[in-house]
Amino acid sequence: MLRSFITPVLFRRFYSTNSLTTVKEALSKKPVNQKILVRGRVQALRKYKELCFIDLIDGTCFDRLQIVINAQDKEIPSCGNSIKVHGLVVKSSHKGQEIELVADSWETVGTLPENHPLKDNHNYTPEYIRQFPHLRPRTKRFWCISSIRNHASMAVHKFFQEGEFCFYHTPVLTQNDCEGKREIFTAEFKELPPEMLPKNEQSSTKNTQTVSDDDEENVSDEDEESGNSEYYFGAPTFLTGSGQFHLEALISGLPKVYNFGPAFRTEASRSRLHASEFQMIEAEIAYTESIDDLMNVVEKCLKQVTKSVMDRCPKELNFITKDIKKHERYLENYVSKPFIKIPYKDAISILQKNNSSFRKPIEYGDDIATAHKQFLVKHCNNVPVFICTFPSSLTPAYMKIGENNKAYCFDLFAAYGGEICGGGLREDDPEKLMKTGSFNHSSLEWYVDLRREEYLPHGGFGIGFDRFLLSILGISNLKDVIPFPRRKRECKC
């Protein structure tokens, strides 16, 4: 019965030969002499007497699809507007493109205001673009950065999965300060202030949360007591600065684990390399007793991810780095030359021989400042540099201290990104941890207890993903590679 209602007209309407196609599909498949439907944004427009040529982009690839329309149409699309086009794919005689789409019909589906601050084909400075974090995804520069960021993220997972690491989501909420620097955000429960509520809810700001009868039966006396605590979780709780402690607990089940997620620091610095929220790649490896093993994993990971970006995103990479001298050579060295390994004492010796280059002379035992890191990397021809063996006063309590010039921890410095990785072997003696005073808090009792159980010697590292991107893209400011950057007094959209 239903079949009799499907007339030839309805069949043609619902089963049209105009198939919805992306710009990427059209350019890769080249469906010559076929009619397709594409949607995208007008990146550029060139109007002549009889014809009008449109560069259409849709975010699926770096390149654009040329659309040919009749210049005599009463209305011509404007740059920046989004359109939908039906037409026939034909071979193109124009240089640099194999096909183009001759439009049968088109319509505007989104218009760009005249006063829009980010127009296509305008060469804006990064400083100007940063003012509009919610609008900058439409710029070609930010699209390229986002595309590279996406691919690099997947390449990170690919590296660890191929290395038989197990991926974990470590907690964002925690009661420990892993970094030991007290630069962490407190997580507290608070009702939204009236001005942030929808207008229809502003008249009643009292918390009216209720518990159903079914839920009430499952609430224990212990839960009731904790519910009356001044803290939501029963004790001060923070946004994580690192997932390291939790990864250390997880290696009791699997010998190689990693995470890849957000970390938070109340870093007050307004430098180009700091942010309050950033992405960290962290890994722990059981049964390792040499930081050389850890440094080799870090080096292999960064080289493999960089090489993957170079192979898979060449156009995006070239667009971002086109104005940086010899950047292609820099990346080739990044993936082909061994990373430099320098003991801390040798690094200090190099810096002391060049003390005139710094405002303040450096002494053995001093921290290696940003200017020193930049100098050491440049001294090594811009090849990333591992600095090993730190003075005990600067070594976190959960990292072993070197004895007899043996290194137990390291930092990795690179051009543009500064310090992009740190790691080391973990202290296995619970008494040493307790003597530092940093682990006498009840919230870290479980961490010390790991050493009292069947302890596995292990080590690990953390890679700042955003700083790593700076190091391969030659970008100087962290805010340019983070989609929605957060820093002190800056949390737009």
mmCIF file of N, CA and C in Angstrom, residues 26 29-36 88-92 98-100:
data_model
loop_
_atom_site.group_PDB
_atom_site.id
_atom_site.type_symbol
_atom_site.label_atom_id
_atom_site.label_comp_id
_atom_site.label_asym_id
_atom_site.label_seq_id
_atom_site.Cartn_x
_atom_site.Cartn_y
_atom_site.Cartn_z
ATOM 1 N N ALA A 26 35.163 16.638 -1.610
ATOM 2 C CA ALA A 26 35.133 17.069 -3.011
ATOM 3 C C ALA A 26 36.536 17.158 -3.593
ATOM 4 N N LYS A 29 38.072 13.313 -3.621
ATOM 5 C CA LYS A 29 37.411 12.340 -4.511
ATOM 6 C C LYS A 29 37.243 12.859 -5.935
ATOM 7 N N LYS A 30 37.173 14.182 -6.094
ATOM 8 C CA LYS A 30 37.046 14.829 -7.410
ATOM 9 C C LYS A 30 35.919 14.206 -8.236
ATOM 10 N N PRO A 31 34.670 14.331 -7.791
ATOM 11 C CA PRO A 31 33.533 13.713 -8.494
ATOM 12 C C PRO A 31 33.114 14.494 -9.749
ATOM 13 N N VAL A 32 33.983 14.483 -10.760
ATOM 14 C CA VAL A 32 33.739 15.250 -11.988
ATOM 15 C C VAL A 32 32.452 14.772 -12.666
ATOM 16 N N ASN A 33 31.669 15.737 -13.189
ATOM 17 C CA ASN A 33 30.397 15.487 -13.885
ATOM 18 C C ASN A 33 29.313 14.958 -12.949
ATOM 19 N N GLN A 34 29.499 15.157 -11.665
ATOM 20 C CA GLN A 34 28.463 14.798 -10.698
ATOM 21 C C GLN A 34 27.956 16.059 -10.015
ATOM 22 N N LYS A 35 26.668 16.034 -9.668
ATOM 23 C CA LYS A 35 26.088 17.161 -8.952
ATOM 24 C C LYS A 35 26.172 16.905 -7.455
ATOM 25 N N ILE A 36 26.607 17.932 -6.724
ATOM 26 C CA ILE A 36 26.768 17.800 -5.284
ATOM 27 C C ILE A 36 26.186 19.023 -4.583
ATOM 28 N N LEU A 88 27.380 21.477 -10.350
ATOM 29 C CA LEU A 88 28.049 20.407 -11.080
ATOM 30 C C LEU A 88 29.557 20.547 -10.931
ATOM 31 N N VAL A 89 30.218 19.460 -10.577
ATOM 32 C CA VAL A 89 31.676 19.448 -10.461
ATOM 33 C C VAL A 89 32.283 19.278 -11.847
ATOM 34 N N VAL A 90 33.203 20.168 -12.207
ATOM 35 C CA VAL A 90 33.863 20.098 -13.520
ATOM 36 C C VAL A 90 35.368 20.216 -13.327
ATOM 37 N N LYS A 91 36.120 19.796 -14.333
ATOM 38 C CA LYS A 91 37.567 19.986 -14.298
ATOM 39 C C LYS A 91 37.882 21.469 -14.423
ATOM 40 N N SER A 92 38.913 21.889 -13.718
ATOM 41 C CA SER A 92 39.272 23.305 -13.720
ATOM 42 C C SER A 92 40.509 23.543 -14.579
ATOM 43 N N GLU A 98 42.330 21.355 -9.367
ATOM 44 C CA GLU A 98 41.947 20.347 -10.358
ATOM 45 C C GLU A 98 40.472 20.398 -10.709
ATOM 46 N N ILE A 99 39.641 20.832 -9.752
ATOM 47 C CA ILE A 99 38.194 20.885 -10.005
ATOM 48 C C ILE A 99 37.623 22.200 -9.505
ATOM 49 N N GLU A 100 36.417 22.482 -9.947
ATOM 50 C CA GLU A 100 35.636 23.593 -9.414
ATOM 51 C C GLU A 100 34.166 23.229 -9.514
#
